[in-house]
mmCIF file of C-alpha atoms and ligand atoms in Angstrom:
data_model
loop_
_atom_site.group_PDB
_atom_site.id
_atom_site.type_symbol
_atom_site.label_atom_id
_atom_site.label_comp_id
_atom_site.label_asym_id
_atom_site.label_seq_id
_atom_site.Cartn_x
_atom_site.Cartn_y
_atom_site.Cartn_z
ATOM 1 C CA MET A 1 44.421 -75.295 -76.305
ATOM 2 C CA ALA A 2 46.339 -78.453 -75.394
ATOM 3 C CA GLU A 3 44.459 -81.681 -75.795
ATOM 4 C CA THR A 4 43.562 -83.596 -72.666
ATOM 5 C CA THR A 5 45.413 -86.873 -72.424
ATOM 6 C CA ALA A 6 44.468 -89.740 -70.150
ATOM 7 C CA LEU A 7 47.107 -91.246 -67.866
ATOM 8 C CA VAL A 8 47.885 -94.933 -68.097
ATOM 9 C CA LEU A 9 48.486 -96.507 -64.682
ATOM 10 C CA ASP A 10 50.092 -99.926 -64.671
ATOM 11 C CA GLN A 11 48.340 -101.876 -61.905
ATOM 12 C CA SER A 12 49.586 -105.346 -62.807
ATOM 13 C CA GLY A 13 49.894 -107.441 -59.678
ATOM 14 C CA SER A 14 49.445 -104.432 -57.383
ATOM 15 C CA GLU A 15 47.982 -105.000 -53.926
ATOM 16 C CA ASN A 16 44.452 -103.753 -53.315
ATOM 17 C CA THR A 17 44.821 -100.774 -50.984
ATOM 18 C CA ALA A 18 41.159 -100.657 -49.971
ATOM 19 C CA PRO A 19 40.681 -101.991 -46.429
ATOM 20 C CA SER A 20 39.099 -105.395 -45.880
ATOM 21 C CA PRO A 21 35.687 -105.349 -44.127
ATOM 22 C CA ASP A 22 37.330 -106.169 -40.791
ATOM 23 C CA ALA A 23 40.275 -103.775 -41.122
ATOM 24 C CA ALA A 24 38.241 -100.691 -42.104
ATOM 25 C CA LYS A 25 38.380 -97.838 -39.572
ATOM 26 C CA PRO A 26 35.629 -95.531 -40.820
ATOM 27 C CA ALA A 27 35.294 -93.530 -37.620
ATOM 28 C CA GLN A 28 38.940 -92.415 -37.900
ATOM 29 C CA ASP A 29 38.329 -90.871 -41.318
ATOM 30 C CA TRP A 30 34.907 -89.494 -40.511
ATOM 31 C CA PRO A 31 34.366 -89.408 -36.739
ATOM 32 C CA PRO A 32 30.922 -88.768 -35.275
ATOM 33 C CA VAL A 33 30.152 -85.083 -34.696
ATOM 34 C CA LEU A 34 27.509 -83.507 -32.533
ATOM 35 C CA ILE A 35 25.844 -80.210 -33.442
ATOM 36 C CA THR A 36 24.272 -79.150 -30.191
ATOM 37 C CA ARG A 37 20.916 -77.501 -29.628
ATOM 38 C CA GLU A 38 22.780 -74.355 -28.508
ATOM 39 C CA THR A 39 24.710 -74.136 -31.802
ATOM 40 C CA ILE A 40 21.526 -74.686 -33.796
ATOM 41 C CA ASP A 41 19.625 -72.041 -31.772
ATOM 42 C CA LEU A 42 22.415 -69.485 -32.200
ATOM 43 C CA GLU A 43 22.437 -70.032 -35.957
ATOM 44 C CA ILE A 44 18.657 -69.688 -36.104
ATOM 45 C CA GLU A 45 18.900 -66.323 -34.306
ATOM 46 C CA ARG A 46 21.739 -65.162 -36.539
ATOM 47 C CA LEU A 47 19.886 -66.113 -39.734
ATOM 48 C CA ALA A 48 16.699 -64.454 -38.493
ATOM 49 C CA ASP A 49 18.594 -61.187 -37.895
ATOM 50 C CA LEU A 50 20.093 -61.009 -41.412
ATOM 51 C CA PRO A 51 18.581 -58.697 -43.991
ATOM 52 C CA ARG A 52 16.461 -60.800 -46.344
ATOM 53 C CA PRO A 53 18.733 -62.313 -49.065
ATOM 54 C CA ALA A 54 17.555 -61.656 -52.627
ATOM 55 C CA ASN A 55 16.397 -65.268 -53.075
ATOM 56 C CA GLY A 56 14.825 -65.396 -49.607
ATOM 57 C CA ARG A 57 17.003 -68.307 -48.495
ATOM 58 C CA ARG A 58 18.402 -67.634 -45.013
ATOM 59 C CA GLN A 59 20.405 -70.830 -44.718
ATOM 60 C CA VAL A 60 23.483 -72.579 -43.386
ATOM 61 C CA GLN A 61 25.026 -75.940 -44.148
ATOM 62 C CA PHE A 62 26.362 -78.079 -41.318
ATOM 63 C CA VAL A 63 29.537 -79.552 -42.805
ATOM 64 C CA HIS A 64 31.716 -82.330 -41.421
ATOM 65 C CA PRO A 65 35.335 -81.182 -40.885
ATOM 66 C CA SER A 66 36.536 -84.184 -42.925
ATOM 67 C CA ALA A 67 34.338 -83.294 -45.921
ATOM 68 C CA ASN A 68 35.860 -82.617 -49.304
ATOM 69 C CA PRO A 69 35.544 -78.817 -49.719
ATOM 70 C CA ASP A 70 34.371 -79.355 -53.321
ATOM 71 C CA THR A 71 31.468 -81.556 -52.190
ATOM 72 C CA PRO A 72 30.584 -80.349 -48.681
ATOM 73 C CA GLY A 73 28.310 -82.566 -46.634
ATOM 74 C CA LEU A 74 27.599 -83.736 -43.107
ATOM 75 C CA ASN A 75 28.127 -87.290 -44.318
ATOM 76 C CA PRO A 76 30.104 -87.915 -47.520
ATOM 77 C CA GLY A 77 26.957 -88.205 -49.657
ATOM 78 C CA VAL A 78 24.496 -86.198 -47.547
ATOM 79 C CA ARG A 79 24.213 -82.396 -47.373
ATOM 80 C CA LEU A 80 22.326 -80.967 -44.418
ATOM 81 C CA THR A 81 21.047 -77.422 -44.830
ATOM 82 C CA MET A 82 19.094 -75.487 -42.214
ATOM 83 C CA GLU A 83 16.811 -72.744 -43.511
ATOM 84 C CA VAL A 84 14.891 -70.069 -41.605
ATOM 85 C CA LEU A 85 11.925 -68.072 -42.902
ATOM 86 C CA LEU A 86 10.490 -65.113 -41.026
ATOM 87 C CA PRO A 87 6.707 -64.628 -40.822
ATOM 88 C CA ARG A 88 5.190 -63.785 -44.226
ATOM 89 C CA GLU A 89 8.466 -64.409 -46.064
ATOM 90 C CA GLU A 90 8.863 -66.767 -48.991
ATOM 91 C CA THR A 91 11.730 -68.089 -51.089
ATOM 92 C CA THR A 92 12.101 -67.656 -54.832
ATOM 93 C CA PRO A 93 11.477 -70.810 -56.894
ATOM 94 C CA ILE A 94 14.330 -73.215 -57.581
ATOM 95 C CA ARG A 95 14.791 -76.653 -59.070
ATOM 96 C CA HIS A 96 17.664 -79.117 -59.200
ATOM 97 C CA ASN A 97 18.385 -82.726 -60.080
ATOM 98 C CA SER A 98 19.219 -83.578 -56.463
ATOM 99 C CA THR A 99 16.388 -84.961 -54.333
ATOM 100 C CA GLN A 100 15.594 -83.975 -50.753
ATOM 101 C CA VAL A 101 14.110 -85.039 -47.468
ATOM 102 C CA ASN A 102 12.644 -82.018 -45.653
ATOM 103 C CA PHE A 103 12.022 -81.869 -41.918
ATOM 104 C CA CYS A 104 10.469 -78.964 -40.005
ATOM 105 C CA ILE A 105 12.161 -78.501 -36.620
ATOM 106 C CA ARG A 106 10.300 -75.347 -35.562
ATOM 107 C CA GLY A 107 7.126 -73.460 -36.486
ATOM 108 C CA ARG A 108 4.997 -74.189 -39.518
ATOM 109 C CA GLY A 109 4.618 -73.172 -43.155
ATOM 110 C CA ALA A 110 3.949 -74.419 -46.654
ATOM 111 C CA THR A 111 5.916 -75.763 -49.576
ATOM 112 C CA ILE A 112 4.533 -75.312 -53.062
ATOM 113 C CA VAL A 113 5.847 -78.147 -55.194
ATOM 114 C CA SER A 114 4.526 -79.793 -58.302
ATOM 115 C CA GLY A 115 1.316 -77.749 -58.216
ATOM 116 C CA LYS A 116 0.607 -78.988 -54.705
ATOM 117 C CA GLN A 117 0.688 -77.140 -51.374
ATOM 118 C CA ILE A 118 2.139 -79.070 -48.491
ATOM 119 C CA HIS A 119 1.168 -77.407 -45.213
ATOM 120 C CA PHE A 120 3.638 -78.583 -42.623
ATOM 121 C CA ASN A 121 3.958 -78.364 -38.859
ATOM 122 C CA GLN A 122 6.800 -79.057 -36.451
ATOM 123 C CA TYR A 123 8.410 -82.504 -36.986
ATOM 124 C CA ASP A 124 6.593 -83.164 -40.280
ATOM 125 C CA VAL A 125 8.629 -84.797 -43.070
ATOM 126 C CA TRP A 126 8.154 -84.404 -46.825
ATOM 127 C CA ASN A 127 10.247 -85.152 -49.887
ATOM 128 C CA HIS A 128 11.134 -83.135 -52.979
ATOM 129 C CA PRO A 129 11.313 -84.962 -56.309
ATOM 130 C CA SER A 130 14.058 -84.181 -58.813
ATOM 131 C CA PHE A 131 13.908 -81.105 -61.073
ATOM 132 C CA ILE A 132 10.438 -79.933 -60.112
ATOM 133 C CA PRO A 133 10.323 -76.219 -59.140
ATOM 134 C CA TYR A 134 9.336 -75.450 -55.574
ATOM 135 C CA ARG A 135 9.233 -72.598 -53.099
ATOM 136 C CA HIS A 136 8.717 -72.296 -49.370
ATOM 137 C CA VAL A 137 6.258 -69.926 -47.695
ATOM 138 C CA ASN A 138 5.957 -68.901 -44.068
ATOM 139 C CA ASP A 139 2.249 -68.139 -43.743
ATOM 140 C CA SER A 140 2.407 -68.113 -39.929
ATOM 141 C CA ASP A 141 3.165 -65.447 -37.323
ATOM 142 C CA ASP A 142 6.321 -67.181 -36.009
ATOM 143 C CA LEU A 143 9.565 -68.049 -37.687
ATOM 144 C CA HIS A 144 9.921 -71.518 -39.091
ATOM 145 C CA VAL A 145 13.022 -73.655 -39.402
ATOM 146 C CA ARG A 146 13.608 -76.586 -41.717
ATOM 147 C CA PHE A 147 16.360 -79.143 -42.203
ATOM 148 C CA THR A 148 16.945 -80.360 -45.741
ATOM 149 C CA TYR A 149 18.888 -83.561 -46.441
ATOM 150 C CA SER A 150 20.128 -83.623 -50.043
ATOM 151 C CA ASN A 151 22.185 -86.003 -52.186
ATOM 152 C CA ALA A 152 23.903 -82.981 -53.810
ATOM 153 C CA PRO A 153 27.463 -83.956 -52.664
ATOM 154 C CA LEU A 154 27.378 -87.175 -54.673
ATOM 155 C CA LEU A 155 26.098 -85.361 -57.777
ATOM 156 C CA GLU A 156 28.808 -82.732 -57.302
ATOM 157 C CA MET A 157 31.426 -85.482 -57.102
ATOM 158 C CA LEU A 158 30.012 -86.761 -60.409
ATOM 159 C CA LYS A 159 30.178 -83.136 -61.746
ATOM 160 C CA VAL A 160 26.489 -83.157 -62.668
ATOM 161 C CA HIS A 161 24.603 -81.308 -59.937
ATOM 162 C CA LEU A 162 22.345 -79.049 -62.004
ATOM 163 C CA VAL A 163 20.595 -76.184 -60.201
ATOM 164 C CA GLU A 164 18.295 -73.598 -61.744
ATOM 165 C CA GLU A 165 17.299 -70.516 -59.744
ATOM 166 C CA ASN A 166 13.989 -68.973 -60.777
ATOM 167 C CA PRO A 167 13.067 -71.620 -63.374
ATOM 168 C CA PRO A 168 10.400 -70.594 -65.899
ATOM 169 C CA LEU A 169 6.934 -70.827 -64.404
ATOM 170 C CA GLY A 170 5.318 -74.091 -65.269
ATOM 171 C CA ALA A 171 8.704 -75.739 -65.857
ATOM 172 C CA GLU A 172 8.009 -79.358 -65.097
ATOM 173 C CA VAL A 173 9.477 -82.689 -65.903
ATOM 174 C CA THR A 174 7.061 -84.418 -68.247
ATOM 175 C CA VAL A 175 5.736 -87.582 -66.722
ATOM 176 C CA VAL A 176 4.154 -90.002 -69.133
ATOM 177 C CA ASP A 177 2.029 -92.991 -68.334
ATOM 178 C CA ALA A 178 4.233 -95.867 -67.337
ATOM 179 C CA PRO A 179 4.372 -98.496 -70.069
ATOM 180 C CA GLU A 180 4.441 -102.163 -69.268
ATOM 181 C CA PRO A 181 7.988 -102.783 -68.028
ATOM 182 C CA THR A 182 8.550 -105.604 -70.494
ATOM 183 C CA SER A 183 6.687 -104.135 -73.470
ATOM 184 C CA ASN A 184 8.454 -103.946 -76.814
ATOM 185 C CA ARG A 185 8.472 -100.203 -77.373
ATOM 186 C CA GLY A 186 9.368 -98.049 -80.329
ATOM 187 C CA ASN A 187 10.523 -99.200 -83.705
ATOM 188 C CA SER A 188 12.774 -102.098 -82.873
ATOM 189 C CA PRO A 189 11.238 -105.187 -84.442
ATOM 190 C CA TYR A 190 12.863 -107.427 -81.849
ATOM 191 C CA GLY A 191 12.150 -105.858 -78.452
ATOM 192 C CA THR A 192 14.102 -107.167 -75.472
ATOM 193 C CA PHE A 193 14.892 -110.850 -75.693
ATOM 194 C CA PRO A 194 16.865 -113.502 -73.798
ATOM 195 C CA ILE A 195 20.085 -114.932 -75.135
ATOM 196 C CA ASP A 196 20.498 -117.755 -72.632
ATOM 197 C CA ASP A 197 18.632 -119.608 -69.886
ATOM 198 C CA ASP A 198 20.416 -117.717 -67.094
ATOM 199 C CA GLY A 199 18.668 -114.387 -67.650
ATOM 200 C CA ALA A 200 21.016 -112.402 -69.911
ATOM 201 C CA LEU A 201 18.978 -110.251 -72.303
ATOM 202 C CA LEU A 202 19.569 -107.841 -75.156
ATOM 203 C CA MET A 203 17.643 -104.556 -75.033
ATOM 204 C CA PRO A 204 17.210 -102.199 -78.017
ATOM 205 C CA TYR A 205 18.001 -98.499 -78.029
ATOM 206 C CA GLU A 206 14.318 -97.509 -78.054
ATOM 207 C CA THR A 207 13.866 -99.006 -74.593
ATOM 208 C CA LEU A 208 17.197 -97.667 -73.351
ATOM 209 C CA ILE A 209 16.114 -94.060 -74.012
ATOM 210 C CA SER A 210 12.580 -94.571 -72.728
ATOM 211 C CA PRO A 211 12.769 -96.677 -69.592
ATOM 212 C CA PRO A 212 9.535 -97.364 -67.717
ATOM 213 C CA SER A 213 8.770 -94.097 -65.933
ATOM 214 C CA VAL A 214 7.386 -93.890 -62.441
ATOM 215 C CA GLU A 215 5.719 -90.712 -61.238
ATOM 216 C CA SER A 216 7.791 -89.064 -58.528
ATOM 217 C CA LYS A 217 5.512 -87.201 -56.124
ATOM 218 C CA ALA A 218 6.140 -84.903 -53.195
ATOM 219 C CA LEU A 219 4.733 -86.893 -50.264
ATOM 220 C CA HIS A 220 4.005 -85.654 -46.751
ATOM 221 C CA TRP A 221 4.275 -87.525 -43.450
ATOM 222 C CA PRO A 222 2.631 -85.338 -40.750
ATOM 223 C CA TRP A 223 4.167 -85.838 -37.308
ATOM 224 C CA ALA A 224 0.731 -86.164 -35.709
ATOM 225 C CA VAL A 225 0.034 -89.306 -37.747
ATOM 226 C CA VAL A 226 3.547 -90.728 -37.457
ATOM 227 C CA GLN A 227 3.644 -90.149 -33.699
ATOM 228 C CA GLU A 228 0.356 -91.961 -33.159
ATOM 229 C CA ASN A 229 1.798 -95.003 -34.899
ATOM 230 C CA ILE A 230 5.304 -95.075 -33.427
ATOM 231 C CA ASP A 231 3.883 -94.638 -29.927
ATOM 232 C CA LYS A 232 2.175 -98.009 -30.413
ATOM 233 C CA LEU A 233 5.633 -99.556 -30.946
ATOM 234 C CA ALA A 234 6.661 -98.419 -27.465
ATOM 235 C CA ALA A 235 4.482 -101.238 -26.141
ATOM 236 C CA LEU A 236 6.886 -103.855 -27.531
ATOM 237 C CA GLY A 237 8.584 -105.158 -24.415
ATOM 238 C CA LYS A 238 12.235 -104.952 -23.412
ATOM 239 C CA GLN A 239 12.785 -108.403 -24.872
ATOM 240 C CA TYR A 240 12.166 -107.024 -28.406
ATOM 241 C CA ILE A 241 15.554 -106.911 -30.164
ATOM 242 C CA GLY A 242 14.583 -104.812 -33.193
ATOM 243 C CA ARG A 243 14.249 -101.042 -33.426
ATOM 244 C CA ARG A 244 10.950 -99.285 -32.767
ATOM 245 C CA LEU A 245 10.635 -97.230 -35.908
ATOM 246 C CA TYR A 246 8.697 -96.553 -39.072
ATOM 247 C CA LEU A 247 10.299 -95.748 -42.390
ATOM 248 C CA MET A 248 8.502 -92.937 -44.183
ATOM 249 C CA TYR A 249 8.210 -94.947 -47.378
ATOM 250 C CA ASN A 250 7.805 -93.463 -50.835
ATOM 251 C CA PRO A 251 6.458 -96.238 -53.086
ATOM 252 C CA MET A 252 8.253 -94.887 -56.165
ATOM 253 C CA THR A 253 11.506 -96.120 -54.585
ATOM 254 C CA GLY A 254 10.291 -99.713 -54.901
ATOM 255 C CA ARG A 255 12.521 -102.381 -53.420
ATOM 256 C CA SER A 256 15.144 -99.865 -52.259
ATOM 257 C CA ASN A 257 12.914 -98.856 -49.309
ATOM 258 C CA GLY A 258 13.405 -95.092 -49.603
ATOM 259 C CA THR A 259 11.838 -91.772 -48.789
ATOM 260 C CA THR A 260 13.789 -90.517 -51.810
ATOM 261 C CA PRO A 261 15.681 -92.727 -54.292
ATOM 262 C CA SER A 262 18.853 -91.984 -52.273
ATOM 263 C CA PHE A 263 17.752 -91.690 -48.637
ATOM 264 C CA PHE A 264 15.408 -93.176 -46.131
ATOM 265 C CA ALA A 265 14.007 -91.162 -43.242
ATOM 266 C CA THR A 266 12.802 -93.077 -40.201
ATOM 267 C CA MET A 267 11.073 -91.965 -37.012
ATOM 268 C CA THR A 268 12.073 -93.916 -33.927
ATOM 269 C CA ILE A 269 10.771 -94.071 -30.403
ATOM 270 C CA ARG A 270 13.132 -95.380 -27.739
ATOM 271 C CA PRO A 271 11.388 -96.187 -24.467
ATOM 272 C CA PRO A 272 13.440 -95.355 -21.346
ATOM 273 C CA GLU A 273 16.502 -97.476 -20.550
ATOM 274 C CA ILE A 274 16.661 -99.308 -23.897
ATOM 275 C CA ILE A 275 20.144 -100.231 -25.125
ATOM 276 C CA ASP A 276 20.443 -101.339 -28.784
ATOM 277 C CA ARG A 277 22.702 -104.150 -29.853
ATOM 278 C CA PRO A 278 25.935 -103.023 -31.531
ATOM 279 C CA HIS A 279 25.736 -103.353 -35.322
ATOM 280 C CA ARG A 280 27.101 -101.709 -38.445
ATOM 281 C CA HIS A 281 26.186 -100.899 -42.024
ATOM 282 C CA VAL A 282 27.815 -99.292 -45.032
ATOM 283 C CA SER A 283 25.045 -96.667 -45.125
ATOM 284 C CA SER A 284 25.782 -93.575 -43.024
ATOM 285 C CA ALA A 285 23.338 -92.195 -40.452
ATOM 286 C CA ILE A 286 22.461 -88.713 -39.195
ATOM 287 C CA ASN A 287 20.156 -88.502 -36.171
ATOM 288 C CA TYR A 288 18.158 -85.537 -34.888
ATOM 289 C CA TYR A 289 16.832 -86.028 -31.359
ATOM 290 C CA PHE A 290 13.745 -84.069 -30.375
ATOM 291 C CA ARG A 291 12.723 -85.624 -27.088
ATOM 292 C CA GLY A 292 14.622 -87.245 -24.232
ATOM 293 C CA SER A 293 18.338 -87.897 -23.900
ATOM 294 C CA GLY A 294 20.795 -90.745 -24.159
ATOM 295 C CA TYR A 295 24.130 -91.752 -25.574
ATOM 296 C CA SER A 296 25.717 -93.536 -28.529
ATOM 297 C CA VAL A 297 28.811 -95.700 -28.568
ATOM 298 C CA VAL A 298 30.579 -95.485 -31.933
ATOM 299 C CA GLU A 299 33.724 -97.576 -32.493
ATOM 300 C CA GLY A 300 34.138 -97.804 -28.712
ATOM 301 C CA LYS A 301 33.791 -94.074 -27.976
ATOM 302 C CA ARG A 302 30.807 -92.718 -26.036
ATOM 303 C CA TYR A 303 28.854 -89.606 -27.153
ATOM 304 C CA GLU A 304 26.124 -88.017 -25.016
ATOM 305 C CA TRP A 305 23.109 -86.329 -26.669
ATOM 306 C CA ARG A 306 19.779 -84.773 -25.728
ATOM 307 C CA ALA A 307 16.702 -83.262 -27.340
ATOM 308 C CA GLY A 308 17.572 -80.597 -29.920
ATOM 309 C CA ASP A 309 20.961 -82.128 -30.857
ATOM 310 C CA LEU A 310 21.894 -83.216 -34.374
ATOM 311 C CA MET A 311 24.507 -85.946 -34.739
ATOM 312 C CA VAL A 312 26.511 -87.848 -37.317
ATOM 313 C CA SER A 313 25.733 -90.965 -35.355
ATOM 314 C CA ALA A 314 27.008 -93.676 -37.664
ATOM 315 C CA PRO A 315 29.725 -93.086 -40.227
ATOM 316 C CA GLY A 316 29.480 -95.854 -42.843
ATOM 317 C CA TRP A 317 30.640 -99.231 -41.475
ATOM 318 C CA ALA A 318 31.338 -97.910 -37.943
ATOM 319 C CA VAL A 319 30.183 -100.274 -35.172
ATOM 320 C CA HIS A 320 27.608 -98.411 -33.091
ATOM 321 C CA ASN A 321 24.678 -98.649 -30.741
ATOM 322 C CA HIS A 322 22.389 -96.139 -29.036
ATOM 323 C CA ALA A 323 20.774 -96.013 -25.608
ATOM 324 C CA SER A 324 18.081 -93.929 -23.945
ATOM 325 C CA TYR A 325 18.158 -92.588 -20.382
ATOM 326 C CA ASP A 326 15.112 -92.315 -18.154
ATOM 327 C CA GLU A 327 12.530 -90.837 -20.546
ATOM 328 C CA PRO A 328 11.337 -91.759 -24.053
ATOM 329 C CA VAL A 329 13.393 -90.521 -27.003
ATOM 330 C CA TYR A 330 12.065 -89.444 -30.394
ATOM 331 C CA GLU A 331 14.508 -89.228 -33.266
ATOM 332 C CA LEU A 332 14.607 -88.717 -37.019
ATOM 333 C CA THR A 333 17.271 -90.773 -38.799
ATOM 334 C CA VAL A 334 18.372 -90.174 -42.379
ATOM 335 C CA GLN A 335 20.563 -92.790 -44.071
ATOM 336 C CA ASP A 336 21.793 -93.208 -47.650
ATOM 337 C CA GLN A 337 20.603 -96.810 -47.584
ATOM 338 C CA PRO A 338 18.401 -96.866 -50.747
ATOM 339 C CA LEU A 339 21.340 -95.660 -52.821
ATOM 340 C CA HIS A 340 23.459 -98.515 -51.462
ATOM 341 C CA ILE A 341 20.716 -101.071 -52.106
ATOM 342 C CA MET A 342 20.592 -100.005 -55.757
ATOM 343 C CA MET A 343 24.413 -100.073 -55.954
ATOM 344 C CA GLU A 344 24.449 -103.571 -54.358
ATOM 345 C CA SER A 345 26.959 -102.196 -51.860
ATOM 346 C CA LEU A 346 24.908 -102.349 -48.645
ATOM 347 C CA LEU A 347 26.969 -104.569 -46.363
ATOM 348 C CA TRP A 348 25.005 -104.855 -43.114
ATOM 349 C CA GLN A 349 25.980 -106.663 -39.920
ATOM 350 C CA GLU A 350 23.037 -106.787 -37.547
ATOM 351 C CA SER A 351 24.977 -108.612 -34.830
ATOM 352 C CA MET A 352 28.730 -108.502 -34.402
ATOM 353 C CA LYS A 353 28.571 -112.232 -33.617
ATOM 354 C CA ALA A 354 27.177 -113.094 -37.074
ATOM 355 C CA PRO A 355 28.494 -112.459 -40.582
ATOM 356 C CA ALA A 356 27.477 -109.446 -42.678
ATOM 357 C CA ALA A 357 25.083 -109.694 -45.619
ATOM 358 C CA ILE A 358 24.537 -107.574 -48.719
ATOM 359 C CA LEU A 359 20.992 -106.334 -48.089
ATOM 360 C CA GLY A 360 18.836 -106.253 -51.176
ATOM 361 C CA SER A 361 20.500 -109.198 -52.915
ATOM 362 C CA SER A 362 21.194 -111.711 -50.150
ATOM 363 C CA VAL A 363 18.846 -112.845 -47.393
ATOM 364 C CA GLY A 364 18.404 -110.096 -44.798
ATOM 365 C CA PHE A 365 17.933 -110.356 -41.046
ATOM 366 C CA ALA A 366 14.988 -111.021 -38.748
ATOM 367 C CA THR A 367 14.005 -109.666 -35.347
ATOM 368 C CA ASN A 368 12.152 -111.690 -32.708
ATOM 369 C CA ARG A 369 8.853 -110.184 -33.912
ATOM 370 C CA GLN A 370 6.841 -111.355 -36.924
ATOM 371 C CA ALA A 371 7.062 -109.107 -39.977
ATOM 372 C CA GLY A 372 3.890 -107.074 -40.403
HETATM 373 FE FE1 LIG B 401 22.552 -98.287 -37.215
#
């Protein structure tokens, strides 16, 4: 077999072909798309009528037409799968090194993950940690439908998305007690130590292969509890310039503000006749609307939506804003923001009249309400 040889590309003095922040036209490469309630309902019916697949997974992916066929997703780094389970059906166990946000759009059921049963109802959200086997059960008399948001496309681009169907029972990632983050572990006599006054350190191999571990749990945000709390935000008057939402925060994601290490999921209430200020961010957004109706303006183009629609509502760095019509709107938003915070790539421009900032390493923005 011929040996693989790397190419050598001379780039001396070559112009950078990546667009500048102001010249980027993200919505041309990845325009918003709307998956209507009718399309979703038809797919649910079709999946429900199929003979049961061997692994129990009656599922479709909603894929953006601009997606790379090798790494299909609804946004470049986000895969959205819809799965249906008939009454009394269950899926076979699976595990993978991608992480997921799960969202029940119809019916109820249970997920068995990490030795724990999560009993979910319509509009509940829960996360799946990496490489822990799980299965879904429909223990109700009606069909249930779930959306799953996964970071699989990015792992596939990196050629390391590892999936195991029917993993051995009891297969678990071993979680050890977290050591002190700065402890000198293992056999290195020197530990981690500074080499200057600026903060540069040297770290030994023993710490490199045993970083401080944080337990990654499956957490559950029941809609009944979330709704009670976001409804209180509706009372903020029209003069409030922020967004009326709660992030379903998983504390293992630390300063990256995630529901998983890659994604956040937020629940928003939009009172009637609220029009957001135009803004943009490098993170991409997918919205699912489940009450009310309204419209979004993305890079100057208007898109109408109503309850039951799923939408790529903000391709990364596209200028956008959303507005509600004459009744309150509820929506779930999933963005790949935590990933960008950890990559130090999260350019965010909260007002088009002010400069952008890199959230997570420069000073962020404020609303006209005190932080709580
Ligand atoms: Fe946004």
